C-alpha cells in the first residue's frame, strides 16, 4: 500500500497549473490565501519567499519551496520591495501581472511556479501535518529525481511543442510526489519524520490511516 500516493490522490482535484517567468529586479508579488497547494522553484538567480508568518527564506538556484496549506505569501527580489497583488481565478490560474517593457539583457531571476487544487474536506493526515513552508535547498547529489522533474517541466514551458499541455500536467503530478518524498527523506535523516516513517513503512499503520 502506497500511503504517500494515497494522500495526494485523496485530496487533489482538477488539473494542476504552472508557469515559467523571467523577472527583472526589482520585482515582488504577493499571493492571497487559497485552497491550493503551491510551489516555487528558482531556475536562475535568487529570490526571497516571505510567508505571512515566520521568517523570510532566501532561495538560491535550484531551491524548491512547497506551500501545502495555501497560505498567503510573497515572492520578491529582496526584502522591502513593493509587492503586486495576484489572486486565484476559477480555472486554477492566477491573475496575470501587468505587462511591462522587457529590459535588455538576461533576466535576473527565472522561476517556475505552480498550484495544485485541493479538496480540504478530504484532508489527509500526512499532508495536514506538513509545515506551512517546505524548503528543499539544492544540494549536489541530493534528490536527483526531483531535479530531473523540475528540469523537464522548465524545458517544456520554455519551448512549447505539440503535447506540452498533457506532458506538463503529468510532470506536475510527478513533481508533487517528488517534493513530498524529498521532504520526508530530509526529515527522516534529521530524526524529525513527524510520524511519516511509521505511516509509510508499517502496513498496519498505513491501513489504519487509510
PDB file of C-alpha atoms in Angstrom:
ATOM      1  CA  UNK A   1       0.000   0.000   0.000  1.00  0.00           C
ATOM      2  CA  UNK A   2       1.465   3.366  -1.051  1.00  0.00           C
ATOM      3  CA  UNK A   3       0.206   5.860   1.518  1.00  0.00           C
ATOM      4  CA  UNK A   4       2.018   8.839   0.013  1.00  0.00           C
ATOM      5  CA  UNK A   5       0.251   8.350  -3.319  1.00  0.00           C
ATOM      6  CA  UNK A   6      -2.997   7.782  -1.419  1.00  0.00           C
ATOM      7  CA  UNK A   7      -2.644  11.106   0.387  1.00  0.00           C
ATOM      8  CA  UNK A   8      -2.206  13.046  -2.860  1.00  0.00           C
ATOM      9  CA  UNK A   9      -4.943  11.198  -4.769  1.00  0.00           C
ATOM     10  CA  UNK A  10      -7.426  11.700  -1.925  1.00  0.00           C
ATOM     11  CA  UNK A  11      -7.132  15.475  -1.905  1.00  0.00           C
ATOM     12  CA  UNK A  12      -6.205  16.754  -5.359  1.00  0.00           C
ATOM     13  CA  UNK A  13      -8.974  17.868  -7.723  1.00  0.00           C
ATOM     14  CA  UNK A  14      -8.822  19.354 -11.211  1.00  0.00           C
ATOM     15  CA  UNK A  15      -5.694  19.979 -13.231  1.00  0.00           C
ATOM     16  CA  UNK A  16      -2.519  21.470 -11.767  1.00  0.00           C
ATOM     17  CA  UNK A  17      -1.151  24.651 -13.338  1.00  0.00           C
ATOM     18  CA  UNK A  18       2.335  26.069 -13.732  1.00  0.00           C
ATOM     19  CA  UNK A  19       4.197  28.910 -15.402  1.00  0.00           C
ATOM     20  CA  UNK A  20       7.803  29.821 -16.123  1.00  0.00           C
ATOM     21  CA  UNK A  21       8.573  33.505 -15.539  1.00  0.00           C
ATOM     22  CA  UNK A  22      11.514  35.804 -16.333  1.00  0.00           C
ATOM     23  CA  UNK A  23      11.951  38.505 -13.681  1.00  0.00           C
ATOM     24  CA  UNK A  24      13.961  41.726 -13.707  1.00  0.00           C
ATOM     25  CA  UNK A  25      14.903  43.346 -10.403  1.00  0.00           C
ATOM     26  CA  UNK A  26      13.318  44.894  -8.517  1.00  0.00           C
ATOM     27  CA  UNK A  27      10.194  42.718  -8.549  1.00  0.00           C
ATOM     28  CA  UNK A  28       7.739  41.343  -6.000  1.00  0.00           C
ATOM     29  CA  UNK A  29       4.355  39.583  -5.963  1.00  0.00           C
ATOM     30  CA  UNK A  30       2.017  38.642  -3.111  1.00  0.00           C
ATOM     31  CA  UNK A  31      -0.210  35.562  -3.384  1.00  0.00           C
ATOM     32  CA  UNK A  32      -3.504  35.565  -1.499  1.00  0.00           C
ATOM     33  CA  UNK A  33      -4.503  32.566   0.622  1.00  0.00           C
ATOM     34  CA  UNK A  34      -6.330  29.875  -1.380  1.00  0.00           C
ATOM     35  CA  UNK A  35      -7.488  26.248  -1.287  1.00  0.00           C
ATOM     36  CA  UNK A  36      -4.395  25.330  -3.216  1.00  0.00           C
ATOM     37  CA  UNK A  37      -1.021  23.818  -2.571  1.00  0.00           C
ATOM     38  CA  UNK A  38       1.638  25.814  -4.374  1.00  0.00           C
ATOM     39  CA  UNK A  39       5.296  25.555  -5.222  1.00  0.00           C
ATOM     40  CA  UNK A  40       8.082  27.859  -6.395  1.00  0.00           C
ATOM     41  CA  UNK A  41      11.369  26.793  -7.971  1.00  0.00           C
ATOM     42  CA  UNK A  42      14.248  29.171  -8.678  1.00  0.00           C
ATOM     43  CA  UNK A  43      15.748  28.129 -12.003  1.00  0.00           C
ATOM     44  CA  UNK A  44      18.169  31.064 -12.230  1.00  0.00           C
ATOM     45  CA  UNK A  45      19.220  33.865  -9.884  1.00  0.00           C
ATOM     46  CA  UNK A  46      17.871  34.296  -6.366  1.00  0.00           C
ATOM     47  CA  UNK A  47      14.600  35.226  -4.669  1.00  0.00           C
ATOM     48  CA  UNK A  48      13.044  35.714  -1.247  1.00  0.00           C
ATOM     49  CA  UNK A  49       9.984  33.845  -0.028  1.00  0.00           C
ATOM     50  CA  UNK A  50       8.103  35.785   2.646  1.00  0.00           C
ATOM     51  CA  UNK A  51       5.391  33.739   4.425  1.00  0.00           C
ATOM     52  CA  UNK A  52       2.612  35.510   6.297  1.00  0.00           C
ATOM     53  CA  UNK A  53       4.021  34.039   9.499  1.00  0.00           C
ATOM     54  CA  UNK A  54       7.642  33.169  10.043  1.00  0.00           C
ATOM     55  CA  UNK A  55      10.977  34.387   8.791  1.00  0.00           C
ATOM     56  CA  UNK A  56      11.760  35.171   5.126  1.00  0.00           C
ATOM     57  CA  UNK A  57      13.569  32.407   3.251  1.00  0.00           C
ATOM     58  CA  UNK A  58      16.346  33.217   0.781  1.00  0.00           C
ATOM     59  CA  UNK A  59      16.133  30.974  -2.276  1.00  0.00           C
ATOM     60  CA  UNK A  60      19.169  30.058  -4.344  1.00  0.00           C
ATOM     61  CA  UNK A  61      19.291  28.491  -7.827  1.00  0.00           C
ATOM     62  CA  UNK A  62      17.660  25.065  -7.772  1.00  0.00           C
ATOM     63  CA  UNK A  63      15.835  25.623  -4.465  1.00  0.00           C
ATOM     64  CA  UNK A  64      12.256  24.345  -4.202  1.00  0.00           C
ATOM     65  CA  UNK A  65       9.594  25.598  -1.777  1.00  0.00           C
ATOM     66  CA  UNK A  66       6.213  23.936  -1.279  1.00  0.00           C
ATOM     67  CA  UNK A  67       3.249  25.558   0.486  1.00  0.00           C
ATOM     68  CA  UNK A  68       0.903  22.690   1.310  1.00  0.00           C
ATOM     69  CA  UNK A  69      -1.761  24.778   3.046  1.00  0.00           C
ATOM     70  CA  UNK A  70      -2.212  27.582   0.519  1.00  0.00           C
ATOM     71  CA  UNK A  71      -1.135  30.294   2.935  1.00  0.00           C
ATOM     72  CA  UNK A  72      -0.733  33.935   1.960  1.00  0.00           C
ATOM     73  CA  UNK A  73       2.871  34.635   0.979  1.00  0.00           C
ATOM     74  CA  UNK A  74       5.098  36.811  -1.165  1.00  0.00           C
ATOM     75  CA  UNK A  75       7.965  36.179  -3.561  1.00  0.00           C
ATOM     76  CA  UNK A  76      10.364  39.005  -4.364  1.00  0.00           C
ATOM     77  CA  UNK A  77      13.831  40.018  -5.462  1.00  0.00           C
ATOM     78  CA  UNK A  78      14.658  41.269  -1.979  1.00  0.00           C
ATOM     79  CA  UNK A  79      13.295  42.421   1.381  1.00  0.00           C
ATOM     80  CA  UNK A  80      11.273  45.626   1.306  1.00  0.00           C
ATOM     81  CA  UNK A  81      10.468  45.521  -2.429  1.00  0.00           C
ATOM     82  CA  UNK A  82       6.938  46.792  -3.279  1.00  0.00           C
ATOM     83  CA  UNK A  83       4.586  43.877  -3.957  1.00  0.00           C
ATOM     84  CA  UNK A  84       1.915  43.441  -6.611  1.00  0.00           C
ATOM     85  CA  UNK A  85      -1.181  41.502  -5.538  1.00  0.00           C
ATOM     86  CA  UNK A  86      -2.268  38.453  -7.522  1.00  0.00           C
ATOM     87  CA  UNK A  87      -5.359  36.360  -6.879  1.00  0.00           C
ATOM     88  CA  UNK A  88      -6.623  32.937  -7.849  1.00  0.00           C
ATOM     89  CA  UNK A  89      -9.015  32.596 -10.802  1.00  0.00           C
ATOM     90  CA  UNK A  90     -11.760  29.944 -11.061  1.00  0.00           C
ATOM     91  CA  UNK A  91      -9.724  27.881 -13.528  1.00  0.00           C
ATOM     92  CA  UNK A  92      -6.900  27.488 -11.011  1.00  0.00           C
ATOM     93  CA  UNK A  93      -4.561  30.047 -12.586  1.00  0.00           C
ATOM     94  CA  UNK A  94      -3.540  33.377 -11.057  1.00  0.00           C
ATOM     95  CA  UNK A  95      -4.308  36.860 -12.330  1.00  0.00           C
ATOM     96  CA  UNK A  96      -1.624  37.901 -14.810  1.00  0.00           C
ATOM     97  CA  UNK A  97       0.773  40.640 -13.794  1.00  0.00           C
ATOM     98  CA  UNK A  98       0.828  43.891 -15.780  1.00  0.00           C
ATOM     99  CA  UNK A  99       2.829  43.665 -18.991  1.00  0.00           C
ATOM    100  CA  UNK A 100       5.974  45.778 -18.785  1.00  0.00           C
ATOM    101  CA  UNK A 101       8.683  46.610 -21.237  1.00  0.00           C
ATOM    102  CA  UNK A 102      11.386  43.953 -21.016  1.00  0.00           C
ATOM    103  CA  UNK A 103      14.787  45.410 -20.123  1.00  0.00           C
ATOM    104  CA  UNK A 104      17.756  44.453 -22.290  1.00  0.00           C
ATOM    105  CA  UNK A 105      19.900  41.518 -21.252  1.00  0.00           C
ATOM    106  CA  UNK A 106      19.189  38.316 -19.399  1.00  0.00           C
ATOM    107  CA  UNK A 107      16.578  38.230 -16.609  1.00  0.00           C
ATOM    108  CA  UNK A 108      17.904  38.488 -13.066  1.00  0.00           C
ATOM    109  CA  UNK A 109      15.722  35.596 -11.917  1.00  0.00           C
ATOM    110  CA  UNK A 110      13.809  32.807 -13.648  1.00  0.00           C
ATOM    111  CA  UNK A 111      11.156  30.999 -11.622  1.00  0.00           C
ATOM    112  CA  UNK A 112       8.898  28.003 -12.117  1.00  0.00           C
ATOM    113  CA  UNK A 113       5.698  28.324 -10.094  1.00  0.00           C
ATOM    114  CA  UNK A 114       2.611  26.150  -9.902  1.00  0.00           C
ATOM    115  CA  UNK A 115      -0.510  25.219  -7.978  1.00  0.00           C
ATOM    116  CA  UNK A 116      -2.464  22.098  -7.119  1.00  0.00           C
ATOM    117  CA  UNK A 117      -6.164  22.493  -6.306  1.00  0.00           C
ATOM    118  CA  UNK A 118      -7.050  20.571  -3.131  1.00  0.00           C
ATOM    119  CA  UNK A 119     -10.281  19.471  -1.506  1.00  0.00           C
ATOM    120  CA  UNK A 120      -9.754  20.442   2.146  1.00  0.00           C
ATOM    121  CA  UNK A 121     -12.829  18.431   3.135  1.00  0.00           C
ATOM    122  CA  UNK A 122     -10.831  15.296   2.268  1.00  0.00           C
ATOM    123  CA  UNK A 123      -7.708  16.333   4.134  1.00  0.00           C
ATOM    124  CA  UNK A 124      -5.214  13.552   4.753  1.00  0.00           C
ATOM    125  CA  UNK A 125      -3.130  13.364   7.913  1.00  0.00           C
ATOM    126  CA  UNK A 126       0.149  13.134   6.023  1.00  0.00           C
ATOM    127  CA  UNK A 127      -0.453  16.418   4.212  1.00  0.00           C
ATOM    128  CA  UNK A 128      -2.182  18.111   7.148  1.00  0.00           C
ATOM    129  CA  UNK A 129       0.949  17.670   9.282  1.00  0.00           C
ATOM    130  CA  UNK A 130       3.285  19.349   6.810  1.00  0.00           C
ATOM    131  CA  UNK A 131       4.753  22.695   7.919  1.00  0.00           C
ATOM    132  CA  UNK A 132       3.482  25.888   6.315  1.00  0.00           C
ATOM    133  CA  UNK A 133       6.622  26.162   4.177  1.00  0.00           C
ATOM    134  CA  UNK A 134       8.632  23.165   2.972  1.00  0.00           C
ATOM    135  CA  UNK A 135      12.037  24.370   1.754  1.00  0.00           C
ATOM    136  CA  UNK A 136      14.202  21.903  -0.162  1.00  0.00           C
ATOM    137  CA  UNK A 137      17.588  23.519  -0.862  1.00  0.00           C
ATOM    138  CA  UNK A 138      19.547  22.459  -3.916  1.00  0.00           C
ATOM    139  CA  UNK A 139      22.421  20.212  -2.889  1.00  0.00           C
ATOM    140  CA  UNK A 140      24.783  18.330  -5.170  1.00  0.00           C
ATOM    141  CA  UNK A 141      23.818  14.668  -5.416  1.00  0.00           C
ATOM    142  CA  UNK A 142      20.555  15.060  -3.470  1.00  0.00           C
ATOM    143  CA  UNK A 143      17.042  14.388  -4.779  1.00  0.00           C
ATOM    144  CA  UNK A 144      18.082  13.768  -8.373  1.00  0.00           C
ATOM    145  CA  UNK A 145      14.579  12.675  -9.414  1.00  0.00           C
ATOM    146  CA  UNK A 146      13.154  15.967  -8.145  1.00  0.00           C
ATOM    147  CA  UNK A 147      15.781  17.936 -10.079  1.00  0.00           C
ATOM    148  CA  UNK A 148      15.059  15.951 -13.234  1.00  0.00           C
ATOM    149  CA  UNK A 149      11.322  16.644 -12.987  1.00  0.00           C
ATOM    150  CA  UNK A 150      11.968  20.368 -12.479  1.00  0.00           C
ATOM    151  CA  UNK A 151      14.272  20.470 -15.498  1.00  0.00           C
ATOM    152  CA  UNK A 152      11.763  18.665 -17.724  1.00  0.00           C
ATOM    153  CA  UNK A 153       8.902  20.987 -16.756  1.00  0.00           C
ATOM    154  CA  UNK A 154      11.101  24.034 -17.288  1.00  0.00           C
ATOM    155  CA  UNK A 155      12.099  22.859 -20.752  1.00  0.00           C
ATOM    156  CA  UNK A 156       8.517  22.085 -21.781  1.00  0.00           C
ATOM    157  CA  UNK A 157       7.301  25.527 -20.681  1.00  0.00           C
ATOM    158  CA  UNK A 158      10.223  27.329 -22.305  1.00  0.00           C
ATOM    159  CA  UNK A 159       9.840  25.700 -25.721  1.00  0.00           C
ATOM    160  CA  UNK A 160       6.214  24.689 -26.089  1.00  0.00           C
ATOM    161  CA  UNK A 161       5.660  21.877 -28.570  1.00  0.00           C
ATOM    162  CA  UNK A 162       2.640  19.745 -29.544  1.00  0.00           C
ATOM    163  CA  UNK A 163       1.643  17.736 -26.486  1.00  0.00           C
ATOM    164  CA  UNK A 164       3.170  20.147 -23.972  1.00  0.00           C
ATOM    165  CA  UNK A 165      -0.086  20.647 -22.020  1.00  0.00           C
ATOM    166  CA  UNK A 166      -0.543  16.912 -21.417  1.00  0.00           C
ATOM    167  CA  UNK A 167       3.140  16.373 -20.635  1.00  0.00           C
ATOM    168  CA  UNK A 168       3.293  19.244 -18.131  1.00  0.00           C
ATOM    169  CA  UNK A 169       0.122  18.059 -16.352  1.00  0.00           C
ATOM    170  CA  UNK A 170       1.645  14.595 -15.865  1.00  0.00           C
ATOM    171  CA  UNK A 171       5.001  16.034 -14.819  1.00  0.00           C
ATOM    172  CA  UNK A 172       3.350  18.281 -12.224  1.00  0.00           C
ATOM    173  CA  UNK A 173       1.754  15.256 -10.562  1.00  0.00           C
ATOM    174  CA  UNK A 174       5.171  13.616 -10.578  1.00  0.00           C
ATOM    175  CA  UNK A 175       6.809  16.763  -9.189  1.00  0.00           C
ATOM    176  CA  UNK A 176       4.388  16.907  -6.258  1.00  0.00           C
ATOM    177  CA  UNK A 177       5.255  13.364  -5.210  1.00  0.00           C
ATOM    178  CA  UNK A 178       8.987  14.035  -5.592  1.00  0.00           C
ATOM    179  CA  UNK A 179       8.687  17.163  -3.426  1.00  0.00           C
ATOM    180  CA  UNK A 180       6.919  15.256  -0.666  1.00  0.00           C
ATOM    181  CA  UNK A 181       9.351  12.355  -0.910  1.00  0.00           C
ATOM    182  CA  UNK A 182      12.358  14.700  -0.740  1.00  0.00           C
ATOM    183  CA  UNK A 183      10.977  16.451   2.343  1.00  0.00           C
ATOM    184  CA  UNK A 184      10.256  13.137   4.059  1.00  0.00           C
ATOM    185  CA  UNK A 185      13.768  11.851   3.302  1.00  0.00           C
ATOM    186  CA  UNK A 186      15.343  15.013   4.726  1.00  0.00           C
ATOM    187  CA  UNK A 187      13.179  14.864   7.856  1.00  0.00           C
ATOM    188  CA  UNK A 188      13.896  11.173   8.367  1.00  0.00           C
ATOM    189  CA  UNK A 189      17.649  11.704   8.115  1.00  0.00           C
ATOM    190  CA  UNK A 190      17.403  14.566  10.613  1.00  0.00           C
ATOM    191  CA  UNK A 191      15.351  12.440  13.004  1.00  0.00           C
ATOM    192  CA  UNK A 192      12.257  14.633  12.574  1.00  0.00           C
ATOM    193  CA  UNK A 193       9.954  12.468  10.465  1.00  0.00           C
ATOM    194  CA  UNK A 194       6.833  13.630  12.337  1.00  0.00           C
ATOM    195  CA  UNK A 195       5.340  10.130  12.163  1.00  0.00           C
ATOM    196  CA  UNK A 196       5.776   9.770   8.402  1.00  0.00           C
ATOM    197  CA  UNK A 197       8.308   6.955   8.682  1.00  0.00           C
ATOM    198  CA  UNK A 198       5.901   4.667  10.500  1.00  0.00           C
ATOM    199  CA  UNK A 199       2.976   5.608   8.297  1.00  0.00           C
ATOM    200  CA  UNK A 200       4.869   4.976   5.098  1.00  0.00           C
ATOM    201  CA  UNK A 201       6.683   1.828   6.195  1.00  0.00           C
ATOM    202  CA  UNK A 202       4.285  -0.011   8.536  1.00  0.00           C
ATOM    203  CA  UNK A 203       1.407  -1.760   6.691  1.00  0.00           C
ATOM    204  CA  UNK A 204      -0.746  -1.812   9.826  1.00  0.00           C
ATOM    205  CA  UNK A 205      -0.357   1.949  10.363  1.00  0.00           C
ATOM    206  CA  UNK A 206      -0.927   2.572   6.670  1.00  0.00           C
ATOM    207  CA  UNK A 207      -4.141   0.559   6.744  1.00  0.00           C
ATOM    208  CA  UNK A 208      -5.363   2.411   9.837  1.00  0.00           C
ATOM    209  CA  UNK A 209      -4.657   5.801   8.241  1.00  0.00           C
ATOM    210  CA  UNK A 210      -6.448   4.825   5.065  1.00  0.00           C
TER     211      UNK A 210
END
